[in-house]
GROMACS .gro file of C-alpha atoms in nm:
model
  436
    1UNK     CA    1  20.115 -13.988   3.743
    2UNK     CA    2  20.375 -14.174   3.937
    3UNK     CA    3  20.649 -14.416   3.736
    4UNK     CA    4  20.569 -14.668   4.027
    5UNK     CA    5  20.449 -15.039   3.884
    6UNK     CA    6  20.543 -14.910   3.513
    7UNK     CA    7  20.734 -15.202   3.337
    8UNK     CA    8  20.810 -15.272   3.030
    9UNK     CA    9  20.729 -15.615   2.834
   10UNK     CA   10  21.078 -15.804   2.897
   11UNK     CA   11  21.278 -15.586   3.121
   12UNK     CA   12  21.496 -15.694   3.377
   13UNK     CA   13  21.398 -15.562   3.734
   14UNK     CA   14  21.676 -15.322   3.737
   15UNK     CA   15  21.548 -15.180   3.420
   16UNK     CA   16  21.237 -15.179   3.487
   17UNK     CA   17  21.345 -14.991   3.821
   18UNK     CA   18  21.549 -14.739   3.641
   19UNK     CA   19  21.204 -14.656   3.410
   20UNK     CA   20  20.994 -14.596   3.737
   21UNK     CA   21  21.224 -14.429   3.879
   22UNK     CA   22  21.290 -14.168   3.586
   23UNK     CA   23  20.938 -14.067   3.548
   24UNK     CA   24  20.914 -14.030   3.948
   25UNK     CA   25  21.240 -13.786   3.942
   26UNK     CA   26  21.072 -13.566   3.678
   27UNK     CA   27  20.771 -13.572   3.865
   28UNK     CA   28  20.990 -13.476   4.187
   29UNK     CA   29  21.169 -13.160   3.992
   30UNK     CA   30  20.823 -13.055   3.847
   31UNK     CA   31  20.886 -12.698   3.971
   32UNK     CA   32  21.303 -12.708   3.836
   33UNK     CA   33  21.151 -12.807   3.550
   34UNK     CA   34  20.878 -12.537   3.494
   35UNK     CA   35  21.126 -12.248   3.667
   36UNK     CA   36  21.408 -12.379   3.321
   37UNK     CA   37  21.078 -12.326   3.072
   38UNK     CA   38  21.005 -11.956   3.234
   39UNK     CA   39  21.392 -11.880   3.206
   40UNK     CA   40  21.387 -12.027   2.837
   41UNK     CA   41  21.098 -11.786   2.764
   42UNK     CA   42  21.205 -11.518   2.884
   43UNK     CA   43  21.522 -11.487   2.709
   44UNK     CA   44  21.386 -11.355   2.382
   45UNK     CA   45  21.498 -11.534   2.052
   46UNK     CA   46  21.259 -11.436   1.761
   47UNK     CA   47  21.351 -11.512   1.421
   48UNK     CA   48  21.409 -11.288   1.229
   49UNK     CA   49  21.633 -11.121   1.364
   50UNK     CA   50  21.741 -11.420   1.444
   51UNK     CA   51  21.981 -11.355   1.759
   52UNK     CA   52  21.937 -11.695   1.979
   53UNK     CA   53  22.230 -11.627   2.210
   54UNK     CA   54  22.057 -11.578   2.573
   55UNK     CA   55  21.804 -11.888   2.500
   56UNK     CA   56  22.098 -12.082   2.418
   57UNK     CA   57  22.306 -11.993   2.745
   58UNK     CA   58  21.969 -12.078   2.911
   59UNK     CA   59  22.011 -12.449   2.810
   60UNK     CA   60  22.366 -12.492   2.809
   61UNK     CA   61  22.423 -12.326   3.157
   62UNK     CA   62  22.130 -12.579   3.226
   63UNK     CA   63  22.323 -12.899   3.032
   64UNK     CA   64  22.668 -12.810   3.205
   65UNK     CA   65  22.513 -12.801   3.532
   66UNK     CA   66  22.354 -13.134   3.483
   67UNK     CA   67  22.728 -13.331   3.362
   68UNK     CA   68  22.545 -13.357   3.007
   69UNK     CA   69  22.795 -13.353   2.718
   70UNK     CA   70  22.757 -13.100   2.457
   71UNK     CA   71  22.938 -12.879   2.201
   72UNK     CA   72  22.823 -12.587   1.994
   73UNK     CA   73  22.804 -12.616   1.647
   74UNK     CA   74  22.748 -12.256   1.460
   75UNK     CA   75  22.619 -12.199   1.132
   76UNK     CA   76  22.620 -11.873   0.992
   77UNK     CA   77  22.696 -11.741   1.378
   78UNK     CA   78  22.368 -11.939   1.466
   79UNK     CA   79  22.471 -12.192   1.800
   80UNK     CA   80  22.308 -12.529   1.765
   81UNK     CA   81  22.330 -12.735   2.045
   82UNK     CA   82  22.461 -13.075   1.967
   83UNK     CA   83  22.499 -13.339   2.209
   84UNK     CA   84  22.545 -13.715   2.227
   85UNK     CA   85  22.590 -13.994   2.470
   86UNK     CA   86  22.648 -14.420   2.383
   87UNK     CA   87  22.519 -14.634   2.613
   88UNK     CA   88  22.719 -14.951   2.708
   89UNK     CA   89  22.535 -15.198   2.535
   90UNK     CA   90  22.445 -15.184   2.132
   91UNK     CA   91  22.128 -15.071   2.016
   92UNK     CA   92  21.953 -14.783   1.812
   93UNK     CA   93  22.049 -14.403   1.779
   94UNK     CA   94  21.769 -14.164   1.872
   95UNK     CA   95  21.768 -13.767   1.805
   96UNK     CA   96  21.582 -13.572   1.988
   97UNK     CA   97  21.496 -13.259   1.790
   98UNK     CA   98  21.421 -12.893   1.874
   99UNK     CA   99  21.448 -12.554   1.788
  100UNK     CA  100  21.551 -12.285   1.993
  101UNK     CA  101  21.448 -11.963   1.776
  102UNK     CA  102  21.095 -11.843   1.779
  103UNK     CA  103  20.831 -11.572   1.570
  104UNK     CA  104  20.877 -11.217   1.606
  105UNK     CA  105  20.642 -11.070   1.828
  106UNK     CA  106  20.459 -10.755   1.608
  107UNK     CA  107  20.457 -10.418   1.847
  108UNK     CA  108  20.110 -10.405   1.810
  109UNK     CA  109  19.976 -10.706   1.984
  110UNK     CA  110  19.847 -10.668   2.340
  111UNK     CA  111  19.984 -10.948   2.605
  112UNK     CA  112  19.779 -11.030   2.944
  113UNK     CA  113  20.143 -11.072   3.069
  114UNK     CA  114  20.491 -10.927   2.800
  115UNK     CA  115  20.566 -11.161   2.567
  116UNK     CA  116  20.891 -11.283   2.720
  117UNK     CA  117  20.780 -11.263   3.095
  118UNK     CA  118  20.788 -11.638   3.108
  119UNK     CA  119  20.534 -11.563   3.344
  120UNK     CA  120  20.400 -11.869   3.548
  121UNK     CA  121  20.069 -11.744   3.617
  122UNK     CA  122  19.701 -11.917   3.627
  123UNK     CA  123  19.854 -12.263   3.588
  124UNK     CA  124  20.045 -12.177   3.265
  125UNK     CA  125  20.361 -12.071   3.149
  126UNK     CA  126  20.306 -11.712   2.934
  127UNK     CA  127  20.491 -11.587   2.674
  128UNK     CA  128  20.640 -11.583   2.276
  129UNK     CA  129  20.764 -11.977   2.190
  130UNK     CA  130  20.590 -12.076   2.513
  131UNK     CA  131  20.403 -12.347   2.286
  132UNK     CA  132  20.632 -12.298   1.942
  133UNK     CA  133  20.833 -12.457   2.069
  134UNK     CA  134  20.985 -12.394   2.382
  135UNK     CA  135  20.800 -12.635   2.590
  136UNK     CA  136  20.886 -12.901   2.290
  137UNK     CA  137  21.277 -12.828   2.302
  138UNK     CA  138  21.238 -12.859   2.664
  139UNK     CA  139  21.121 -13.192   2.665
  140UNK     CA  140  21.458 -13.299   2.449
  141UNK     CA  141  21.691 -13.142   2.690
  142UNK     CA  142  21.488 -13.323   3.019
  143UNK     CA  143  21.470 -13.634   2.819
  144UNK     CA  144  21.851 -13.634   2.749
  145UNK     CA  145  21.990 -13.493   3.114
  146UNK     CA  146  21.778 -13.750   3.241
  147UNK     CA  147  21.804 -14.014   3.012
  148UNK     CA  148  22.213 -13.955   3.045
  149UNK     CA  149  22.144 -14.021   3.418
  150UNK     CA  150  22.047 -14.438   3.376
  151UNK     CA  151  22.246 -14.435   3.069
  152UNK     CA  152  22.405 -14.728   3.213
  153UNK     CA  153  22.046 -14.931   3.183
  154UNK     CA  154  22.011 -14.844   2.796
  155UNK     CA  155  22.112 -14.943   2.495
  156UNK     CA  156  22.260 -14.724   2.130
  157UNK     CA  157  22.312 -14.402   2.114
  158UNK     CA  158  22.097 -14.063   2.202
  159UNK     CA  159  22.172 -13.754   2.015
  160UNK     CA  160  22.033 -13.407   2.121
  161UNK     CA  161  22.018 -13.127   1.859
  162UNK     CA  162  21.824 -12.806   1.953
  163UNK     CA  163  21.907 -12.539   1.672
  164UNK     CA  164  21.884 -12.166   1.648
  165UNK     CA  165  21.704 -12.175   1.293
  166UNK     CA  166  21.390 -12.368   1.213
  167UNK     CA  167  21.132 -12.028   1.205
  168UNK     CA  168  21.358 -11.911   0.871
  169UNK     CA  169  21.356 -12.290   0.655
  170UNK     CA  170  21.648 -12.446   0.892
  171UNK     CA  171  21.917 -12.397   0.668
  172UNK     CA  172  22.192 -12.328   0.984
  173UNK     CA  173  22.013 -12.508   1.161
  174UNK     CA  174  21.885 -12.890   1.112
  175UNK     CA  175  21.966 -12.887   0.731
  176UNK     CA  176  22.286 -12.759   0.823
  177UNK     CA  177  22.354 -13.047   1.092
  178UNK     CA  178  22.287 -13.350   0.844
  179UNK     CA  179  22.469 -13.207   0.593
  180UNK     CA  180  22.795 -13.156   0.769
  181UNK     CA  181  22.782 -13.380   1.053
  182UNK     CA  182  22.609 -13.665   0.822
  183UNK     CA  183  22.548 -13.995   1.070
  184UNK     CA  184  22.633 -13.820   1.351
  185UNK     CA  185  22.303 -13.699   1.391
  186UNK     CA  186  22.107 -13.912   1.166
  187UNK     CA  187  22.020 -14.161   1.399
  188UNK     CA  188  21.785 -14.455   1.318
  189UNK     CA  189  21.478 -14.245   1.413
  190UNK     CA  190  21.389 -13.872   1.536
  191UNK     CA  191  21.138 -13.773   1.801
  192UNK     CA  192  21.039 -13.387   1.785
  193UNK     CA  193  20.864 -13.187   2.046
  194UNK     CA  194  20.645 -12.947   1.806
  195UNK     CA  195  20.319 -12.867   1.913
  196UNK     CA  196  20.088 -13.046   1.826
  197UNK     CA  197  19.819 -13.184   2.052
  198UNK     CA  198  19.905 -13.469   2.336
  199UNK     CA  199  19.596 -13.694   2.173
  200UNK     CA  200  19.761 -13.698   1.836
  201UNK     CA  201  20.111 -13.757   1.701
  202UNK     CA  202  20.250 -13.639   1.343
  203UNK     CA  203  20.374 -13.877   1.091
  204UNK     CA  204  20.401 -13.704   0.768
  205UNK     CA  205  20.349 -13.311   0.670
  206UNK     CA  206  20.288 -13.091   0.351
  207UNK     CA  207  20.567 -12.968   0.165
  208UNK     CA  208  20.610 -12.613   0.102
  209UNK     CA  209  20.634 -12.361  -0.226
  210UNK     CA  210  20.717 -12.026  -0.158
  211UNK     CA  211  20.740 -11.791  -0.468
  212UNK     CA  212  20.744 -11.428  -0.511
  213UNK     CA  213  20.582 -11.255  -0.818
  214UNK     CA  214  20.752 -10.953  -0.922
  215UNK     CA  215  20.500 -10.734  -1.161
  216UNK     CA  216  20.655 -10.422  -1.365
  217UNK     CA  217  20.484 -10.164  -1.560
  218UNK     CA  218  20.569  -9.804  -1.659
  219UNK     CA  219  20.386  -9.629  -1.386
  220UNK     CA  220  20.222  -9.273  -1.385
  221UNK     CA  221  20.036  -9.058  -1.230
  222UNK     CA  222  19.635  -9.209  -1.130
  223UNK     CA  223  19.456  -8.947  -1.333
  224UNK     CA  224  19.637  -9.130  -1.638
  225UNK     CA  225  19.532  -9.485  -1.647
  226UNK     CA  226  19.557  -9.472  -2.026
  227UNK     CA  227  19.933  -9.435  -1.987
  228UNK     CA  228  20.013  -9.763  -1.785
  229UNK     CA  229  19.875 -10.099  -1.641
  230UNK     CA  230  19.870 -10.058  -1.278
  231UNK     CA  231  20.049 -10.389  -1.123
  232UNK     CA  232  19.830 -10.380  -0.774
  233UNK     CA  233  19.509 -10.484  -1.044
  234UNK     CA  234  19.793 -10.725  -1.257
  235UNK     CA  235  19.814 -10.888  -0.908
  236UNK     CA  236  19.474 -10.905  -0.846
  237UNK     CA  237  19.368 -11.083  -1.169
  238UNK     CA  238  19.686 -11.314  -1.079
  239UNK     CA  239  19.559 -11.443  -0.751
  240UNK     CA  240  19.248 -11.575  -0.893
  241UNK     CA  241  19.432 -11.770  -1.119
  242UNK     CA  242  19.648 -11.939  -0.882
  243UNK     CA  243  19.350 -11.989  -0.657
  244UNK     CA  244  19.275 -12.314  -0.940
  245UNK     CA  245  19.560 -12.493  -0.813
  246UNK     CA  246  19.356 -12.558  -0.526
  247UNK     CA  247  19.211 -12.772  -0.800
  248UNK     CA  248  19.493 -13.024  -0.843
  249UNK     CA  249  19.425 -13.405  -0.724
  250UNK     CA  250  19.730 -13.554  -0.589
  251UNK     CA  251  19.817 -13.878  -0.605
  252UNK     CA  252  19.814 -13.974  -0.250
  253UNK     CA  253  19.986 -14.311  -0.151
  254UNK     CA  254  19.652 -14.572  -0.037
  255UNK     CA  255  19.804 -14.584   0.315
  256UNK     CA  256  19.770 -14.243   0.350
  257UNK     CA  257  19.463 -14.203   0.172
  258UNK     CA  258  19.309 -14.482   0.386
  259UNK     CA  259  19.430 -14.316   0.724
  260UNK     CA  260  19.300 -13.988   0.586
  261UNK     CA  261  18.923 -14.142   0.534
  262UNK     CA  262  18.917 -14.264   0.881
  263UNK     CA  263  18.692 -14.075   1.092
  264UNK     CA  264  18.859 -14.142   1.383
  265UNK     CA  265  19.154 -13.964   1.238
  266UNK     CA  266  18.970 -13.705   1.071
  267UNK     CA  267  18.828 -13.617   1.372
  268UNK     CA  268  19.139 -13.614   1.556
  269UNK     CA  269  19.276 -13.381   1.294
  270UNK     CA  270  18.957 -13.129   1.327
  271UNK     CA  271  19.033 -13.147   1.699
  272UNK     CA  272  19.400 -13.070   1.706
  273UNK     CA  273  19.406 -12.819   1.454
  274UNK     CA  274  19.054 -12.678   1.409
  275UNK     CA  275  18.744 -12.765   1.249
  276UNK     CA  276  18.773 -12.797   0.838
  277UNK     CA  277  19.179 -12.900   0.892
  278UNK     CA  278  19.113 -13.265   0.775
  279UNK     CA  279  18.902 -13.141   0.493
  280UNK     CA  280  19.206 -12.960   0.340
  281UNK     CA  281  19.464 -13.223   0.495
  282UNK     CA  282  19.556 -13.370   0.134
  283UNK     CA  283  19.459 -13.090  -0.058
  284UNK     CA  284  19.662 -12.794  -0.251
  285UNK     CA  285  19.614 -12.446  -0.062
  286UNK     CA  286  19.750 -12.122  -0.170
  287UNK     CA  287  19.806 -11.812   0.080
  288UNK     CA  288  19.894 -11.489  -0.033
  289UNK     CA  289  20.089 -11.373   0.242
  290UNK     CA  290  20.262 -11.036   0.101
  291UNK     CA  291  20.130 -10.774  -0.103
  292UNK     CA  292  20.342 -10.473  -0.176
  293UNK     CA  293  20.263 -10.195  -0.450
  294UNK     CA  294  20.290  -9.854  -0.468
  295UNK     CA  295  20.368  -9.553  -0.233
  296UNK     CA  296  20.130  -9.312  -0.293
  297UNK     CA  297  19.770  -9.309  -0.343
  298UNK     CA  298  19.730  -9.050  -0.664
  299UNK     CA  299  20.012  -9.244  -0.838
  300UNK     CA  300  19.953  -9.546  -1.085
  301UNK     CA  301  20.306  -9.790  -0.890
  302UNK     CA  302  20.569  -9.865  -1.153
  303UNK     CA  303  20.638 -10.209  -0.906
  304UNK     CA  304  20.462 -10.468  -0.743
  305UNK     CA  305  20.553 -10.765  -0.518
  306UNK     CA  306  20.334 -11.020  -0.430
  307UNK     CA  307  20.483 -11.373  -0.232
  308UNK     CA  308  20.254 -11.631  -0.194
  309UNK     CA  309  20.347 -11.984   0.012
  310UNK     CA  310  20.158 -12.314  -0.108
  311UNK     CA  311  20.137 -12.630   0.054
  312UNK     CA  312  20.182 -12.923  -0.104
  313UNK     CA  313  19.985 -13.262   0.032
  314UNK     CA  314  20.197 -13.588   0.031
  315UNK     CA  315  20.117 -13.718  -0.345
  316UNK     CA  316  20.235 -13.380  -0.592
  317UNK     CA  317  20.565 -13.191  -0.631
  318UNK     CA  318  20.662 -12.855  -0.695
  319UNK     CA  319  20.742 -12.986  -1.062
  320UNK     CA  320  20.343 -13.017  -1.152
  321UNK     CA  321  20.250 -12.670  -0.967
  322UNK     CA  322  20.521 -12.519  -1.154
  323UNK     CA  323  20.411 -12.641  -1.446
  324UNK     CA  324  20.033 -12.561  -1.362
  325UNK     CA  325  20.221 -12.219  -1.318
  326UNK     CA  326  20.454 -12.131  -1.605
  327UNK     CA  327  20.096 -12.190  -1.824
  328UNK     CA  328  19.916 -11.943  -1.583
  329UNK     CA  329  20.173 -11.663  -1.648
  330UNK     CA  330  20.167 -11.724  -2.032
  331UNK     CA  331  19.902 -11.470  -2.004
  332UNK     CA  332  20.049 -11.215  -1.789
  333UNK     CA  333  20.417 -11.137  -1.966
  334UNK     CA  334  20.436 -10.857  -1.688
  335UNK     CA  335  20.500 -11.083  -1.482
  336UNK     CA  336  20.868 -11.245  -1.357
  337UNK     CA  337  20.852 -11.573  -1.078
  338UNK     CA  338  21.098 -11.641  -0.827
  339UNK     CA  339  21.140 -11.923  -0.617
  340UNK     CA  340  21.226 -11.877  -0.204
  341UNK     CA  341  21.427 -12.195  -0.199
  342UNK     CA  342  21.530 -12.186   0.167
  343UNK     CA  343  21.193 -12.212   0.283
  344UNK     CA  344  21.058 -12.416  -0.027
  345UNK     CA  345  21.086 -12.836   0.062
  346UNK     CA  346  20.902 -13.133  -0.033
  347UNK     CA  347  20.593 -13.305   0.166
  348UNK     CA  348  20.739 -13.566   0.387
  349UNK     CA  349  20.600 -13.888   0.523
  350UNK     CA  350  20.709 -14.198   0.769
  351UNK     CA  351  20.566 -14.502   0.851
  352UNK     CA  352  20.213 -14.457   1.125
  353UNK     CA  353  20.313 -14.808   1.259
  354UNK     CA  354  20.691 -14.730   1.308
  355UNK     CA  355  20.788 -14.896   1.650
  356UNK     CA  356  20.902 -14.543   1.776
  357UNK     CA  357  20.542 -14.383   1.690
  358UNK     CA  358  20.367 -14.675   1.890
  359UNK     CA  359  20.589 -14.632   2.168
  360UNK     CA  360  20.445 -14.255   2.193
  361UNK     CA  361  20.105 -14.366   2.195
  362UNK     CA  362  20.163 -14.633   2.489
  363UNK     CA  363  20.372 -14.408   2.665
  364UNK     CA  364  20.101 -14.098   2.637
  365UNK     CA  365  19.847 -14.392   2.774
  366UNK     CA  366  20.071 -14.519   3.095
  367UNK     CA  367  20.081 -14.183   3.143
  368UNK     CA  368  19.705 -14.124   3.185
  369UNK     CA  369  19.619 -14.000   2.810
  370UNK     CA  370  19.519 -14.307   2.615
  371UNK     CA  371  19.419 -14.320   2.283
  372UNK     CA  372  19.680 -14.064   2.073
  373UNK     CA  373  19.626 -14.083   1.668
  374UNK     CA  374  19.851 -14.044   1.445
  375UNK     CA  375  19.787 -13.743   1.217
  376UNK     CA  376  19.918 -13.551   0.922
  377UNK     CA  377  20.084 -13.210   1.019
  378UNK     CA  378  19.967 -12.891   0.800
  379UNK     CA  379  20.250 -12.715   0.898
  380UNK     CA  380  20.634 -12.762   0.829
  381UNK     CA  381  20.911 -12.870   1.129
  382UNK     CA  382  21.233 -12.974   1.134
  383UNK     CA  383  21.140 -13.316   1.091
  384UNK     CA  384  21.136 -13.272   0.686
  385UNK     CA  385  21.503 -13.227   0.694
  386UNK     CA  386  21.555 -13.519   0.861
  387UNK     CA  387  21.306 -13.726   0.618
  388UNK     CA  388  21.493 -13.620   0.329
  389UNK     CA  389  21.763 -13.811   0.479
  390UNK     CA  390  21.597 -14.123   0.545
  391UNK     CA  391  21.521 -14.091   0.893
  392UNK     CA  392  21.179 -14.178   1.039
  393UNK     CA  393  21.059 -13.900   1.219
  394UNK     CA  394  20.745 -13.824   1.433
  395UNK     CA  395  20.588 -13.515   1.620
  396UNK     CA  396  20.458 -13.529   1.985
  397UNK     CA  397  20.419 -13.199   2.162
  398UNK     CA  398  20.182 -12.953   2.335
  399UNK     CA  399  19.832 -12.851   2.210
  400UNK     CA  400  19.904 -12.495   1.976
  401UNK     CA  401  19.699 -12.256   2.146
  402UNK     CA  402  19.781 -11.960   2.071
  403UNK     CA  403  20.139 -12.046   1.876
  404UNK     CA  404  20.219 -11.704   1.695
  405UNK     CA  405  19.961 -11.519   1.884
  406UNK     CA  406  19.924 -11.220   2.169
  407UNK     CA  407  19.862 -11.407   2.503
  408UNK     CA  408  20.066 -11.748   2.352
  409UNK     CA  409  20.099 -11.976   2.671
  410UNK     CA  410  20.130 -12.362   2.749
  411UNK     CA  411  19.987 -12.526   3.049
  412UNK     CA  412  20.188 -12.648   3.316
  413UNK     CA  413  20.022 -13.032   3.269
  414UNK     CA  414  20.050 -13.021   2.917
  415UNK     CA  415  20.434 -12.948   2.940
  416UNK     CA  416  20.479 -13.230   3.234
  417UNK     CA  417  20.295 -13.469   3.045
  418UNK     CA  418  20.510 -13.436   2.655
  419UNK     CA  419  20.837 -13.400   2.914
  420UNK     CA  420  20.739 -13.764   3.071
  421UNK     CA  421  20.621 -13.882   2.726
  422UNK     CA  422  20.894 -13.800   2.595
  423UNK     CA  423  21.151 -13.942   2.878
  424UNK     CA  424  20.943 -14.287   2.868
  425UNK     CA  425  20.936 -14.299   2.499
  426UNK     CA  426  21.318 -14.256   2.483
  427UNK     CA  427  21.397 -14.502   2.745
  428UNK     CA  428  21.231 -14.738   2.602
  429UNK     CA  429  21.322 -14.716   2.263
  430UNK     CA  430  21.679 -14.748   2.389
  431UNK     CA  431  21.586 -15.047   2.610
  432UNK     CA  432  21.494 -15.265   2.340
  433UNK     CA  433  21.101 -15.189   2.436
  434UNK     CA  434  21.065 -15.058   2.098
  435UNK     CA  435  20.788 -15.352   1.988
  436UNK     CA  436  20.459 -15.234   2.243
   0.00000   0.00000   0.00000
């Protein structure tokens, strides 16, 4: 859709200019654009290992290029990307938020087109962080080269960070930045590009527990089950017995609990993320991701090692699962718990009716896709780090697809449509548009 005969409520006619303008110059370097998501793809970055350097040169070489200031800031030998321009007059400080690192791609999945082809084929762009979340840290960096363009029409400050570790809990990468750079990129509010779905934005998210259970017995050989409890069957017994924490009623805050009996939102929430998501959208779930005991079939393991991640709906803390917890393994003294506390944070909420969230909604709608809801998020993003803090923060990226999958891709109109959403919601925000 063209930027021509956009305006926004109170803007001079220079400004309101400068905002038809931007969305008609993204529109204009549509292909640019697309050709700098390929390149971004196809420099591989999955985490773990963890080695971000060629996606990183990707979007500085990209940043330089473009006169957009920058610096590297690395954590751990992780590069984060940190940039920042004021504009003349006073007003807010946005961040724009990404992450640069991706999930490992296992060698047994079969691709239409290899996983870091950054093919552009069938009107999509293929490949591993195509959707999660390439296309979303794209939409930061085109937001600020562009925004840095017509700086001279806005108003605050507009920080980009695009880090190298969100896949692994963020600890070098967003954590890192607020803790050691403090206001510099705390801004008064945070727009993220995660996927998500371009009819919905997300407001708040679960919190996560991760906790591995380490179960020890003698061991012996299998024709001598009288000589020692086999931990595989201890872990068995234990899984059931977590299972009741899906149980637990949390004590969800009546906005929340009002948005989440909505049907329009629950059905926005069974359409982004799958049918049965808003049923379990306040709720306690428990996943036992890794099970590892024994090494041989005829032998009764000495060791086993289960880690299990549970989310946690706005309303409980770790405190009361841990509680619910410490009386569960009263009955199994075989058992020892440990806590993964890098990738173990609290739920996380802002404000629905936060001037930047309804600026993402009208922007989504001038640009031809009315009626975005604002949803919970299942899973975790950056944008709990920067809650912690204090900073309003809200989601607005491409629909998931097939984020973590064989065949992951993101079409070419979704990834226009977030980049102008994104560019739009910015300038305004930083135009003093931010009451719609």
């Amino acid at each position: 859709m063209s930027g021509a005969g956009m305006s926004g409520d109170g803007m001079s006619g220079a400004t309101a200019s400068a905002r038809a303008a931007l969305i008609d110059a993204i529109e204009r370097d549509r292909d640019d654009i697309i050709a700098l998501l390929s390149r971004f793809i196809a420099a591989p970055s999955p985490n773990p290992p963890g080695d971000t350097a060629a996606a990183t040169a990707v979007l500085t070489d990209y940043l330089t290029q473009n006169s957009a200031p920058f610096r590297i800031v690395t954590a751990n030998g992780l590069p984060n990307i940190v940039g920042a321009f004021d504009a003349p007059a006073a007003g807010p400080h946005l961040v724009l938020n990404g992450h640069i690192d991706v999930f490992p791609v296992p060698e047994d999945e079969a691709w239409t087109h290899p996983p870091f082809s950054g093919a552009v084929v069938d009107g999509a762009v293929w490949g591993r962080g195509a959707t999660d979340m390439k296309a979303g840290t794209l939409a930061s960096v085109i937001t600020y080269v562009y925004l840095n363009r017509v700086k001279a029409e806005l108003g605050g400050r507009l920080t980009l960070t695009a880090v190298s570790d969100e896949e692994t809990g963020g600890k070098w990468g967003a954590l890192y930045l607020l803790k050691e750079l403090g206001n510099e990129v705390r801004g008064d509010a945070v727009l993220n590009g995660e996927p998500s779905n371009t009819m919905t934005l997300r407001f708040c998210e679960k919190g996560t527990l991760r906790l591995t259970f380490t179960i020890r017995a003698p061991g012996a050989h299998g024709a001598y089950p009288n000589k020692s409890e086999n931990p595989n069957r201890i872990a068995g017994r234990l899984m059931q017995r977590l299972d009741a924490l899906e149980d637990l009623v949390p004590d969800t805050p009546a906005p929340l609990a009002a948005a989440l009996a909505d049907p329009a939102v629950r059905a926005a929430v069974d359409a982004a993320m799958g049918d049965g998501t808003a049923a379990i959208a306040d709720k306690v779930t428990v996943n036992v991701g890794v099970l590892r005991g024994g090494g041989k079939v005829n032998i009764i393991p000495s060791l086993c090692h289960m880690e299990v991640d549970i989310r946690l709906p706005i309303g409980i803390d770790r405190a009361a699962i841990l509680a619910e917890i410490d009386t569960i393994l009263s009955d199994f003294p075989q058992v020892t718990l440990t806590v993964q506390e890098a990738a173990s944070n609290a739920s996380s909420y802002s404000d629905p009716g936060h001037p930047l969230a309804k600026l993402i909604a009208r922007s989504s709608a001038e640009l031809g896709r009315p009626g975005v809801v604002a949803v919970p998020s299942l899973g975790a993003t950056d944008c709990k780090h920067f809650r912690h803090f204090g900073v309003p923060s809200f989601i607005y990226g491409v629909p998931a697809g097939n984020m973590g999958r064989a065949d992951e891709r993101v079409s070419v109109e979704d990834v226009m449509h977030v980049v102008k959403t994104h560019a739009l919601t910015a300038f305004d925000y930083l135009t003093g548009g931010a009451e719609p």
